[in-house]
XYZ file of C-alpha atoms in Angstrom:
398
model
C 85.805 105.171 142.330
C 83.004 107.376 143.593
C 83.950 110.109 146.050
C 81.915 110.696 149.207
C 80.763 113.991 150.681
C 83.525 114.030 153.292
C 86.205 113.722 150.618
C 84.530 116.347 148.452
C 84.677 118.681 151.454
C 88.435 118.164 151.639
C 88.782 119.608 148.139
C 87.880 123.125 149.282
C 89.887 125.498 151.406
C 88.858 125.805 155.035
C 88.294 129.558 155.590
C 89.052 129.397 159.332
C 92.371 130.398 160.922
C 94.483 127.361 161.813
C 94.885 128.386 165.456
C 91.089 128.459 165.845
C 90.390 125.077 164.278
C 89.195 122.688 166.952
C 86.974 120.548 164.719
C 87.674 119.534 161.150
C 85.503 121.058 158.466
C 84.187 117.664 157.352
C 83.223 116.838 160.950
C 81.043 119.955 161.212
C 79.338 119.205 157.894
C 78.834 115.531 158.755
C 77.166 116.272 162.100
C 75.058 119.045 160.550
C 73.649 116.874 157.760
C 72.941 114.011 160.168
C 71.111 116.422 162.480
C 69.078 117.957 159.649
C 68.068 114.475 158.478
C 66.708 113.827 161.975
C 64.741 117.078 162.158
C 67.130 119.742 163.479
C 66.557 123.245 162.125
C 68.556 125.676 164.244
C 72.203 125.721 165.312
C 71.137 125.033 168.902
C 69.141 122.002 167.774
C 72.140 120.672 165.826
C 74.344 121.023 168.917
C 71.756 119.329 171.142
C 71.335 116.493 168.654
C 75.101 116.014 168.511
C 75.374 115.854 172.298
C 72.487 113.380 172.485
C 74.245 111.203 169.890
C 77.836 111.785 171.068
C 78.593 108.045 171.269
C 77.247 107.562 167.742
C 79.495 110.288 166.324
C 82.587 109.257 168.362
C 82.333 105.765 166.889
C 82.358 107.187 163.370
C 84.565 110.287 163.486
C 88.205 109.648 164.432
C 89.577 111.804 167.282
C 86.232 113.480 168.036
C 86.283 114.554 171.693
C 83.209 116.762 171.943
C 80.452 118.240 169.768
C 80.990 121.751 168.346
C 78.920 124.498 169.965
C 75.980 126.157 168.245
C 78.159 129.247 167.779
C 80.774 127.141 165.984
C 78.167 125.746 163.574
C 76.840 129.268 162.965
C 80.276 130.814 162.395
C 81.394 128.028 160.087
C 78.331 128.157 157.811
C 78.502 131.967 157.819
C 82.107 132.230 156.607
C 82.334 129.371 154.108
C 81.796 130.624 150.575
C 78.401 129.432 149.296
C 79.839 128.937 145.794
C 82.216 126.309 147.225
C 79.527 124.521 149.177
C 77.150 124.526 146.192
C 79.961 123.048 144.066
C 80.342 120.261 146.619
C 76.618 119.619 146.358
C 76.627 119.471 142.545
C 79.619 117.115 142.498
C 77.996 114.901 145.111
C 74.750 114.787 143.121
C 76.706 113.516 140.113
C 77.847 110.591 142.247
C 74.308 109.903 143.483
C 72.378 109.910 140.214
C 75.250 109.088 137.821
C 73.359 110.277 134.754
C 70.610 112.859 134.375
C 67.924 112.027 131.822
C 64.482 113.295 130.925
C 62.997 116.483 132.338
C 65.066 119.028 134.272
C 62.758 121.672 135.747
C 64.181 125.079 136.635
C 62.327 127.415 138.968
C 62.967 130.112 141.558
C 61.862 130.235 145.189
C 61.884 133.049 147.723
C 63.311 131.939 151.073
C 60.830 133.853 153.203
C 62.478 133.347 156.580
C 65.898 134.727 155.563
C 64.070 137.507 153.687
C 62.346 138.873 156.798
C 63.761 142.253 157.747
C 65.300 143.024 161.112
C 67.568 145.707 162.537
C 70.574 144.516 160.562
C 68.905 143.295 157.376
C 66.383 145.889 156.274
C 64.211 146.385 153.221
C 66.185 148.032 150.434
C 69.561 146.644 151.439
C 71.455 144.696 148.811
C 70.808 140.972 149.191
C 67.842 141.532 151.523
C 65.520 139.281 149.520
C 66.997 135.800 149.121
C 65.828 134.100 145.932
C 67.224 130.684 145.027
C 66.938 129.291 141.493
C 67.074 125.493 141.522
C 67.307 122.741 138.916
C 65.306 119.581 139.611
C 65.651 116.214 137.885
C 62.101 114.863 137.667
C 63.172 111.307 136.824
C 65.797 111.076 139.585
C 63.729 113.032 142.110
C 66.768 115.069 143.075
C 67.877 118.704 143.161
C 70.839 119.158 140.821
C 72.034 122.577 141.942
C 71.090 126.118 142.852
C 72.216 129.718 142.393
C 71.303 132.829 144.362
C 69.679 135.943 142.933
C 68.918 139.189 144.744
C 65.513 139.650 143.129
C 63.077 137.578 141.079
C 63.789 139.723 137.990
C 67.427 138.604 138.161
C 66.440 134.986 137.477
C 66.972 135.855 133.807
C 70.716 136.239 134.359
C 70.962 133.443 136.944
C 69.395 130.675 134.840
C 72.229 130.547 132.238
C 74.762 130.365 135.105
C 72.894 127.413 136.598
C 72.599 125.658 133.242
C 76.329 126.135 132.592
C 77.122 124.368 135.873
C 75.171 121.220 134.927
C 75.509 118.361 132.462
C 72.230 118.398 130.551
C 73.001 116.649 127.275
C 69.858 114.946 125.961
C 67.609 116.446 128.657
C 64.428 118.490 128.272
C 64.728 121.713 130.288
C 61.402 123.170 131.417
C 61.098 126.748 132.703
C 58.244 129.119 133.463
C 57.685 132.299 131.457
C 60.759 133.968 133.001
C 62.890 131.690 130.807
C 61.472 132.978 127.535
C 64.724 134.775 126.657
C 67.183 134.458 123.775
C 70.232 133.983 126.023
C 68.539 131.222 127.995
C 67.378 129.269 124.946
C 70.811 129.646 123.358
C 72.534 128.320 126.482
C 70.248 125.285 126.564
C 70.843 124.474 122.895
C 74.615 124.873 123.369
C 74.422 122.193 126.059
C 72.896 119.729 123.590
C 69.548 119.851 125.397
C 66.004 120.826 124.421
C 63.615 123.224 126.113
C 59.924 123.714 126.798
C 59.225 127.211 128.123
C 55.921 128.738 129.150
C 54.887 131.906 127.360
C 52.534 134.424 128.960
C 50.914 137.744 128.202
C 53.794 139.797 129.605
C 55.556 138.884 126.338
C 52.678 140.400 124.429
C 53.780 139.978 120.800
C 55.166 136.468 121.273
C 52.133 135.442 123.299
C 49.672 136.734 120.708
C 51.553 134.982 117.902
C 51.698 131.676 119.804
C 48.003 131.949 120.688
C 47.071 132.652 117.080
C 49.070 129.663 115.816
C 47.383 127.302 118.294
C 43.909 128.795 117.750
C 44.245 128.230 114.010
C 44.736 124.494 114.518
C 43.110 123.774 117.891
C 39.994 122.079 116.532
C 41.363 120.828 113.216
C 42.487 117.318 112.365
C 46.152 116.397 112.618
C 48.271 117.380 109.624
C 51.381 115.372 108.844
C 54.571 117.359 109.594
C 52.492 120.305 110.781
C 50.065 119.473 113.600
C 50.011 116.611 116.105
C 47.853 116.081 119.148
C 47.657 114.043 122.356
C 44.581 113.752 124.568
C 44.520 112.401 128.121
C 41.749 112.137 130.695
C 41.967 111.899 134.477
C 39.226 111.255 137.015
C 39.647 111.951 140.697
C 38.903 114.311 143.580
C 35.335 114.602 142.328
C 36.205 115.973 138.899
C 36.944 114.890 135.361
C 39.829 116.597 133.607
C 40.649 116.332 129.924
C 43.951 117.695 128.625
C 44.508 118.251 124.937
C 48.086 118.902 123.872
C 48.333 120.459 120.398
C 51.816 120.835 118.883
C 52.233 122.994 115.783
C 55.508 123.110 113.886
C 56.458 125.116 110.841
C 59.985 123.732 110.887
C 63.012 125.983 110.598
C 60.952 129.094 109.834
C 59.623 129.134 113.422
C 62.672 131.094 114.589
C 62.091 133.708 111.906
C 58.403 133.964 112.805
C 59.502 134.969 116.327
C 62.194 137.307 114.944
C 64.991 134.974 116.058
C 64.373 135.826 119.725
C 64.235 132.131 120.675
C 67.212 130.047 119.536
C 66.380 126.576 118.226
C 62.614 127.132 118.282
C 60.739 124.446 116.348
C 57.206 124.196 117.737
C 54.416 125.963 119.577
C 52.432 123.988 122.164
C 48.928 124.590 123.449
C 47.606 122.714 126.483
C 43.815 122.947 126.783
C 42.587 121.798 130.200
C 38.858 121.117 130.552
C 37.532 120.394 134.044
C 34.077 119.244 135.066
C 32.990 119.000 138.712
C 31.039 115.735 138.899
C 28.678 116.800 141.694
C 27.619 120.141 140.206
C 28.413 119.805 136.512
C 30.424 123.040 136.689
C 32.717 123.315 133.637
C 35.917 125.371 133.269
C 38.463 125.632 130.467
C 41.983 127.014 130.351
C 44.594 127.121 127.583
C 48.307 127.535 128.305
C 50.978 128.152 125.703
C 54.597 127.034 125.384
C 57.533 127.320 123.000
C 59.840 124.353 122.452
C 62.920 123.259 120.528
C 61.330 119.817 120.065
C 59.565 118.921 116.849
C 55.959 117.730 116.832
C 56.580 114.017 116.310
C 56.023 113.104 119.977
C 53.166 115.191 121.423
C 52.684 112.707 124.286
C 56.292 113.237 125.410
C 55.820 117.012 125.332
C 52.568 116.796 127.323
C 54.282 114.566 129.895
C 57.276 116.904 130.208
C 54.995 119.878 130.876
C 53.216 117.978 133.664
C 56.538 116.839 135.137
C 57.673 120.448 135.445
C 55.358 120.829 138.435
C 57.331 118.197 140.343
C 59.812 120.926 141.305
C 56.967 122.639 143.172
C 55.442 119.503 144.680
C 58.567 117.477 145.463
C 61.197 120.144 146.137
C 59.733 123.505 147.131
C 56.830 121.970 149.070
C 59.151 119.617 150.959
C 61.536 122.469 151.796
C 58.659 124.647 153.039
C 56.516 122.071 154.842
C 58.805 119.205 155.890
C 62.010 121.185 156.516
C 60.221 124.480 157.380
C 62.724 126.492 155.367
C 60.486 129.562 155.335
C 60.678 129.727 159.144
C 64.475 129.813 159.238
C 66.035 133.015 160.591
C 69.453 132.387 159.072
C 70.710 135.129 156.745
C 73.243 135.672 153.962
C 75.918 132.929 153.619
C 74.513 130.879 156.482
C 71.067 130.753 154.827
C 72.484 129.725 151.459
C 74.798 127.083 152.892
C 72.129 125.655 155.166
C 69.817 125.466 152.152
C 72.401 123.231 150.464
C 72.697 121.055 153.580
C 68.892 120.749 153.643
C 68.815 119.641 150.014
C 71.512 117.060 150.754
C 69.363 115.702 153.581
C 66.263 115.699 151.353
C 68.159 113.795 148.642
C 69.424 111.191 151.104
C 65.912 110.633 152.468
C 64.320 110.452 149.009
C 66.847 107.873 147.841
C 66.107 105.557 150.775
C 63.418 103.182 149.516
C 63.192 100.505 152.232
C 60.994 102.523 154.596
C 57.465 103.095 153.370
C 55.924 106.299 154.581
C 56.215 110.055 154.585
C 59.358 112.145 154.708
C 58.491 113.057 158.307
C 58.316 109.374 159.232
C 61.791 108.760 157.804
C 63.198 111.717 159.743
C 61.639 110.517 162.991
C 62.891 106.979 162.426
C 66.416 108.259 161.753
C 66.341 110.074 165.099
C 65.054 107.003 166.940
C 67.084 104.272 165.221
C 70.854 104.728 164.899
C 71.141 101.732 162.580
C 68.693 103.415 160.214
C 70.593 106.713 160.478
C 73.795 104.844 159.601
C 72.016 103.318 156.631
C 70.927 106.762 155.438
C 74.448 108.096 155.804
C 75.783 104.978 154.061
C 78.104 104.477 156.959
C 80.374 101.612 155.766
C 83.878 103.059 155.668
C 86.111 102.523 152.680
C 89.237 104.094 151.235
C 89.171 106.313 148.164
C 92.116 107.781 146.331
C 92.098 111.477 145.496
C 95.012 113.689 144.520
C 97.501 110.887 145.172
C 96.313 110.422 148.781
C 93.933 107.975 150.422
C 91.064 109.203 152.602
C 88.407 107.491 154.680
C 84.974 108.265 153.230
C 82.039 108.495 155.631
C 79.539 108.957 152.790
C 80.325 106.209 150.260
C 78.055 105.832 147.265
């Protein structure tokens, strides 16, 4: 039977001293996620939301007498180990989406609010800049997990750690040029997945070789077992855009051509984007290059996967920045990382609710106004689940 968030929380050790525990760990997390769903951003806002909805929470949380203070929320999220909380999130995601298929986009994001310096957290201190590398399932529309890095350059070491924490068999992993590394491609192949990775001029030799391969075949007819092509055209926003995806494969010798620096490499991809502004006739052209472990039999699938990679920017990072105002948060260190997980849980819950038509902001407002809708989002029906030989009441059934 599927395990809810509350029961997953019970699997980790509460870091607080027993004599100081007034509220259960799962109670604090439950109230926090409910508050974030309804628009709360700060610890004070979470406390105020809880007090405004005290009857709602008392009817759902056994033995709750009063809402934790903002200091309690702050202390709790500051002392709990982020690795534990992120593990809870990944396990919960498995229950939500059951199986991950298709494109998994991996990308890093600087949390600008927690990265602002102050008297205690100054430029140059270890951990000052808070980068989070996230994995995003394009088909499920859900964040699968995240890991922290101290600097953007450290994404290279963080990406294999993130991949190792996920079940990616049969998926296509897409990464920007930072992922063009032997260790990363090897990790993906070891997980029975494929990759499409951007390649840019900072990898000069590889970039020049990829560019030459695509240039040699860009305007030639398709060649069986060597070159395939897919062309698509979109019209909108006053422009016409034509995308030509050319996939060139030399089979098993591709790895040798790139001096075995990319494990499992089979094909080079060139995406030529041609844009024409309808009103002025202005024409621009751009060609981007990629390496992939896929062969060239399905160029349309490769072109689609490359476009889907941008969903991590549009549907995850944009929502975190604009809807949840993550860049304005002043939380730091563990509290920032743990609250980021809570925010992604709230985003996932809202995205998976399909009965209300409208924006993410509309859903959050409605959840604050309508307790029945909030209960629906939290999947409030109680049921018993068995874990470790004991039965628990789950407040977040799947």
